[in-house]
Tab-separated table of C-alpha atoms and ligand atoms in Angstrom:
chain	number	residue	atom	x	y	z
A	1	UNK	CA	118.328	75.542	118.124
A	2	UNK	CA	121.519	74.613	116.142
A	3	UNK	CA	124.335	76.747	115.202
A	4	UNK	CA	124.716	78.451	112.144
A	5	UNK	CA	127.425	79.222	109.874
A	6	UNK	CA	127.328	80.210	106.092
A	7	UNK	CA	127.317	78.678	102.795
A	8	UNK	CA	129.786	81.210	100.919
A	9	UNK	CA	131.963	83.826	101.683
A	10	UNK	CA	130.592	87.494	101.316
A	11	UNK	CA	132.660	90.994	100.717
A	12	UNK	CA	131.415	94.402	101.816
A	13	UNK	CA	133.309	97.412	101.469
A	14	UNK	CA	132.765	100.632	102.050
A	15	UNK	CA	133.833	103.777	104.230
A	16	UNK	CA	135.087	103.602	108.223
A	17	UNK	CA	133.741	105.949	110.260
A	18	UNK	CA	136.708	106.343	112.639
A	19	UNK	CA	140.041	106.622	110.295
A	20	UNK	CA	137.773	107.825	107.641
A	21	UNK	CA	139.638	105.383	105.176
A	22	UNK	CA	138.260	102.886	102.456
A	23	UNK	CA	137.691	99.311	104.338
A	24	UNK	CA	136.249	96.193	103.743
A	25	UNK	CA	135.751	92.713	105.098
A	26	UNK	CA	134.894	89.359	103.852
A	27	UNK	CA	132.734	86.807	106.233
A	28	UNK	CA	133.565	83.446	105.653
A	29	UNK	CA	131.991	80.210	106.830
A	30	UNK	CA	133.533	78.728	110.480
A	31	UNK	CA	133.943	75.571	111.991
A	32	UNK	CA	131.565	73.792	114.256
A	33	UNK	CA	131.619	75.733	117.264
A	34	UNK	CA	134.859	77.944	116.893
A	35	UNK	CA	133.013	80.833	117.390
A	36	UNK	CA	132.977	84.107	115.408
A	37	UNK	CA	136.631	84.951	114.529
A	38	UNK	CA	138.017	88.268	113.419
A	39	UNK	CA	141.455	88.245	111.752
A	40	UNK	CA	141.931	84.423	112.413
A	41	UNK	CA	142.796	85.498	115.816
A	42	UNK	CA	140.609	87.426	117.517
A	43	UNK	CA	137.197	85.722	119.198
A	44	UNK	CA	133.952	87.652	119.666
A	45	UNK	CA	133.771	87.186	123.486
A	46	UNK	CA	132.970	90.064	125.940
A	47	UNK	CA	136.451	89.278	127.455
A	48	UNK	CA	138.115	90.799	124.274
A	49	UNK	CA	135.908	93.573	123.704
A	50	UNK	CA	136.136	97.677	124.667
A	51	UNK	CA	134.534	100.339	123.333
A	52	UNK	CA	136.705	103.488	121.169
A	53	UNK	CA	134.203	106.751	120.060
A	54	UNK	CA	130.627	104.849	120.683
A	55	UNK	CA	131.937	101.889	118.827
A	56	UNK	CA	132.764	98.228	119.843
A	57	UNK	CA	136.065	96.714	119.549
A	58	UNK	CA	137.830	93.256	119.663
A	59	UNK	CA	141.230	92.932	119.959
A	60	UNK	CA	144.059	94.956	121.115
A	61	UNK	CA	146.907	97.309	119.496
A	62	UNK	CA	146.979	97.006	115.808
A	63	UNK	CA	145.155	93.876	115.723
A	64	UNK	CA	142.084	96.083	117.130
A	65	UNK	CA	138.692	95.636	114.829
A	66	UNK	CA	136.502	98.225	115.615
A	67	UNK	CA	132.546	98.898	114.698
A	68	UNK	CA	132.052	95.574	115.307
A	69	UNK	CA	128.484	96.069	116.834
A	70	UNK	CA	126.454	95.789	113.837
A	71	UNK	CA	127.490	92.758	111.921
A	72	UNK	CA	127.616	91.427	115.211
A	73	UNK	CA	123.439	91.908	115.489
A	74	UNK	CA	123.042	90.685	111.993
A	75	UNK	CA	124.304	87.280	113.079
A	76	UNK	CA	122.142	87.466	116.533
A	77	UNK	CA	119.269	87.883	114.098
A	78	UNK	CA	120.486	85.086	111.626
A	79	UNK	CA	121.546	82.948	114.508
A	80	UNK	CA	124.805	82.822	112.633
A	81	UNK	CA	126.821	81.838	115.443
A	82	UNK	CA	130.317	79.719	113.516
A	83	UNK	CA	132.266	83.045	111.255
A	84	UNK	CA	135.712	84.083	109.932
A	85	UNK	CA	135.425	87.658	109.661
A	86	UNK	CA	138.536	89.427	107.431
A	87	UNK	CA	139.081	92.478	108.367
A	88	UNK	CA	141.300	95.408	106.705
A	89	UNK	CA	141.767	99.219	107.796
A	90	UNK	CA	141.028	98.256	111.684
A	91	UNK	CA	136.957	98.964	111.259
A	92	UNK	CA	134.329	97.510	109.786
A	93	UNK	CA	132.661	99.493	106.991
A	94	UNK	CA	129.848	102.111	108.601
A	95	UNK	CA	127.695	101.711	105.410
A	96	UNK	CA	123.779	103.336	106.159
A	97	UNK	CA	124.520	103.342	110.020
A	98	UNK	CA	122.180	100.426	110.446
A	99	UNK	CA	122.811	96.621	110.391
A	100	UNK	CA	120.790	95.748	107.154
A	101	UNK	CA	123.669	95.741	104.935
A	102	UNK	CA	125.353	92.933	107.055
A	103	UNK	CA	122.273	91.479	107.371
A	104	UNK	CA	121.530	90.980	103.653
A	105	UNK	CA	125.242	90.145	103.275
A	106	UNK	CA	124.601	87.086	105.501
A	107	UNK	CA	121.778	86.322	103.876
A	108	UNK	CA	122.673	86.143	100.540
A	109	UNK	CA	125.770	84.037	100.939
A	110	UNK	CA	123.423	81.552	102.769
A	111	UNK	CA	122.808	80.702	106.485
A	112	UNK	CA	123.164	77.065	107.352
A	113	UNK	CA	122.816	75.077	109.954
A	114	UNK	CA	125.316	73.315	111.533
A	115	UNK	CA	125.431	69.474	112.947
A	116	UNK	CA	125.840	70.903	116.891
A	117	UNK	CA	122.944	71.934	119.108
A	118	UNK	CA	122.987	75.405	120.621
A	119	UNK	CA	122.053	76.083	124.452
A	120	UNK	CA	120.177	79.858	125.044
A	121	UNK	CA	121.382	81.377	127.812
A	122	UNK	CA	118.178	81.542	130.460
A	123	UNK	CA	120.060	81.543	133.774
A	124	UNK	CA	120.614	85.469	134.029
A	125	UNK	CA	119.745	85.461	137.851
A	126	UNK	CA	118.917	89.087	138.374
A	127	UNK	CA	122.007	90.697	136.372
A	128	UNK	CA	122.305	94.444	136.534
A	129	UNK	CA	125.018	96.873	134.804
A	130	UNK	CA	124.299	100.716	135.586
A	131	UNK	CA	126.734	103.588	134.973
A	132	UNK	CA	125.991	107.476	136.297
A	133	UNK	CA	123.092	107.226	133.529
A	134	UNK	CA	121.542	104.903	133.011
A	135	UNK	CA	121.668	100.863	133.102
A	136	UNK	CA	120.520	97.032	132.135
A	137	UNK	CA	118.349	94.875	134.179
A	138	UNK	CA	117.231	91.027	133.015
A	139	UNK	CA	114.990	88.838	134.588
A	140	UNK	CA	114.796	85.178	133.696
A	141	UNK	CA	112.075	84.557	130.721
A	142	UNK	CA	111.470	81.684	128.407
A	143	UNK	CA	112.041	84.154	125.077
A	144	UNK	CA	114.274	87.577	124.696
A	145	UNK	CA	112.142	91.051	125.227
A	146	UNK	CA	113.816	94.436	125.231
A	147	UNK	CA	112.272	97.154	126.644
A	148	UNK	CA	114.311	100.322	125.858
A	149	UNK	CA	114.357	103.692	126.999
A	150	UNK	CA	116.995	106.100	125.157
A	151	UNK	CA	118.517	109.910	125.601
A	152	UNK	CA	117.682	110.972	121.815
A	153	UNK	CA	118.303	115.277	122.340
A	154	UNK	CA	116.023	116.730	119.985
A	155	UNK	CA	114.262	113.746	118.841
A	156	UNK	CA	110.755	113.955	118.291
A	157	UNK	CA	109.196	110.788	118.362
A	158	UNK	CA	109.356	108.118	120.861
A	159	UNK	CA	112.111	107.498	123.357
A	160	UNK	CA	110.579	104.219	124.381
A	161	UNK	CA	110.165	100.651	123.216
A	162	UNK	CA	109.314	97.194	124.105
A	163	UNK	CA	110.273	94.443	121.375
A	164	UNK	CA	109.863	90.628	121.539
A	165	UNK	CA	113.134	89.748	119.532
A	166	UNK	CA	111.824	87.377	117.342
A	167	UNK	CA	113.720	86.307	113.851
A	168	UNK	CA	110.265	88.266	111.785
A	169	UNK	CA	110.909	91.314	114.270
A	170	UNK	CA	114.470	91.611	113.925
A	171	UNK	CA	114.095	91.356	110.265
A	172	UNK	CA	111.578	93.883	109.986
A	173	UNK	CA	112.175	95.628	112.876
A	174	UNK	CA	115.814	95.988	114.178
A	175	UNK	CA	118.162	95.241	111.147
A	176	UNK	CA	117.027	98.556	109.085
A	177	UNK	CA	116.946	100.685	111.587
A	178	UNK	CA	120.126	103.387	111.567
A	179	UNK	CA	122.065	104.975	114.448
A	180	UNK	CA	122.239	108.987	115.063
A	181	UNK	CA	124.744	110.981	117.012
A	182	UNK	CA	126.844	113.840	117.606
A	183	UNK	CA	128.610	114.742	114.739
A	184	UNK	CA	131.772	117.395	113.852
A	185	UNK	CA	131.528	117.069	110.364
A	186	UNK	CA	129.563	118.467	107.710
A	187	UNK	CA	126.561	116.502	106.885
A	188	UNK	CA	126.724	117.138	102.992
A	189	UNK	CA	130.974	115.446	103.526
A	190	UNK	CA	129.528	112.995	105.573
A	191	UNK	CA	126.936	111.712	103.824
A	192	UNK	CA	129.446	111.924	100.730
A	193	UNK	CA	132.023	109.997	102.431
A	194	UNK	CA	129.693	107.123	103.213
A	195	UNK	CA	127.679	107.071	100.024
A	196	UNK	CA	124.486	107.560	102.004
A	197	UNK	CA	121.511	108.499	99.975
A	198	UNK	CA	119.119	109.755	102.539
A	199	UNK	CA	119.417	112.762	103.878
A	200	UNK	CA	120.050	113.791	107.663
A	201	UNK	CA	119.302	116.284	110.294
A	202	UNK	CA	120.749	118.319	113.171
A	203	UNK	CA	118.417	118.037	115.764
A	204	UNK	CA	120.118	119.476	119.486
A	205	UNK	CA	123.611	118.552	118.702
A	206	UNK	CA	122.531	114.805	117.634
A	207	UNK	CA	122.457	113.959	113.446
A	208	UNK	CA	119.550	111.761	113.178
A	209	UNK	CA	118.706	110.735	109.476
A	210	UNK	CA	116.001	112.715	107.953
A	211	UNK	CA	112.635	110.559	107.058
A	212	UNK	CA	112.376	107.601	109.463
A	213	UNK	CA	112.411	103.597	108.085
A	214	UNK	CA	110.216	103.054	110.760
A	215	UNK	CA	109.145	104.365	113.679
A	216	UNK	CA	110.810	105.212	117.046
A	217	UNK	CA	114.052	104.344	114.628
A	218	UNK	CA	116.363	105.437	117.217
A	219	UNK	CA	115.447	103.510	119.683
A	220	UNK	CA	115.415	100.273	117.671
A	221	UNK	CA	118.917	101.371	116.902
A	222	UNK	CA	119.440	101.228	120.738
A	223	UNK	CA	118.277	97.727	120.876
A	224	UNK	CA	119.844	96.818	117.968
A	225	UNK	CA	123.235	97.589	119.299
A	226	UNK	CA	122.579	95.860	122.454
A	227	UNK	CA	121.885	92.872	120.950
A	228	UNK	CA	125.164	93.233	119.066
A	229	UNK	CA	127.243	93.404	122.013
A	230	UNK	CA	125.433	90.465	123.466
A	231	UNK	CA	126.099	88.316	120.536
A	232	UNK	CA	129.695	88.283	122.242
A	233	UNK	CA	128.151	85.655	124.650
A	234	UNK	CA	128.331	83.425	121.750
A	235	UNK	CA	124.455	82.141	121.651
A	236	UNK	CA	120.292	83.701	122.135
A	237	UNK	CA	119.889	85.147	125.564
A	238	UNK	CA	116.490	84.591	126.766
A	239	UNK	CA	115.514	87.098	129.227
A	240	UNK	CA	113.287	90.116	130.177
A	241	UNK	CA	115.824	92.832	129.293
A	242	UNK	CA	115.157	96.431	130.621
A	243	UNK	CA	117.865	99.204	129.042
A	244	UNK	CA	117.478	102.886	130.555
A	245	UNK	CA	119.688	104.513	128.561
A	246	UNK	CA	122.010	101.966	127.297
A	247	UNK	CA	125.734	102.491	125.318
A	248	UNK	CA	128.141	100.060	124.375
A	249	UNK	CA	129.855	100.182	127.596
A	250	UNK	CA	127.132	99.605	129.645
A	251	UNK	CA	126.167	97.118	127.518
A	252	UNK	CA	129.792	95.001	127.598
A	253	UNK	CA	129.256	95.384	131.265
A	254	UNK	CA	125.883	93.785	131.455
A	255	UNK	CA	127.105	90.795	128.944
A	256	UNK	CA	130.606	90.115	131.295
A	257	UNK	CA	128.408	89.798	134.581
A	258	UNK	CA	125.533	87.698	131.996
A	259	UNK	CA	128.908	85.384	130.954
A	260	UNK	CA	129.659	85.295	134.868
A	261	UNK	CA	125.961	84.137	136.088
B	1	ZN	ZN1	124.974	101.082	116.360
């Protein structure tokens, strides 16, 4: 495998879901192996990333980028791996909750590859991460799998899932699928604010969008995010991956002791 960059830069704006304000950000191509930058300072590593209201952050202080989870994915599943990422407003735009939009983004400005080979990650040893919850378990394999199990309160499909991450399934599979959680605010405001045009549901406290993209949505959504946050390790884990009830801070757990193996 090679790294990846792009061939153009790419704007997408759109609503934050923290500060509530108007934000965009523009992905530019990188260097050879600098990494994916935020802010020309900030480098998606686990080292520099925390987690604010079920979101992950890089960077400290005002220079914080937050909801950095899903673009983060759409590059695991582009193997986009070389980025300048130009952030304003301290978030990155929630758009439909999912990772599509970043995805397609990516896409259209054009992946290309980059004249440096690129090393998977296969030595996990036997890393675990576990909170009072739930946690992460991975087990050496030659190609990434993701088995999932997820909390969804009132959902009524399945809480379970076992993916092999492949480029076709991610596509397909992962990218579309949106997130769901508690929520203060007034769906009809909401949905408003972010220019969504599907509608959602209450379901025990949880605001899960209406009529599914696919099925067990949530759960990919739970997988998708994990594979966000390990992005941060800067290249493809391959590994047998079990979540039990995974969130983001479980998850930057699991990818600082992968980074330490
Ligand atoms: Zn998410």
């Amino acid at each position: 495998v090679n790294r990846r960059t792009i061939r153009q830069p790419v704007r997408l704006s759109g609503a934050g879901l923290l500060n509530r304000r108007r934000v965009s950000v523009v992905l530019k191509p990188g260097r050879t192996g600098q990494g994916i930058i935020f802010n020309e300072r900030i480098k998606a590593t686990p080292g520099r990333a925390s987690v604010k209201e079920h979101t992950t952050c890089l960077g400290r202080g005002r220079n914080r980028v937050c909801m950095v989870e899903h673009l983060l994915a759409a590059c695991a599943g582009l193997g986009v791996t070389d980025l300048n990422v130009e952030s304003t407003g301290g978030e990155l735009p929630f758009c439909d909750g999912s990772s599509l939009p970043y995805f397609s983004a990516l896409d259209q400005a054009g992946v290309v590859e980059l004249d440096a080979e690129l090393t998977p990650l296969t030595d996990v040893g036997s890393c675990l991460a576990r909170d009072k919850t739930g946690f992460l378990w991975a087990e050496p394999a030659p190609c990434l799998r993701i088995t999932c199990i997820a909390a969804l309160l009132g959902y009524p499909g399945p809480d379970e899932l076992s993916l092999d991450v492949t480029p076709a399934v991610f596509a397909k599979g992962l990218a579309g699928a949106r997130t769901c959680g508690p929520l203060a605010e007034e769906l009809r405001v909401f949905r408003r604010r972010h220019g969504i045009g599907f509608r959602l549901v209450r379901r025990g406290g949880v605001v899960y969008p209406k009529d599914e993209r696919m099925e067990a949505e949530p759960v990919r959504h739970k997988i998708l995010d994990l594979i966000g946050d390990l992005w941060l390790l800067g290249r493809p884990v391959c590994a047998d991956i079990y979540a039990s009830f995974p969130n983001h801070k479980l998850n930057l757990a699991f990818a600082r002791e992968m980074e330490a193996q």
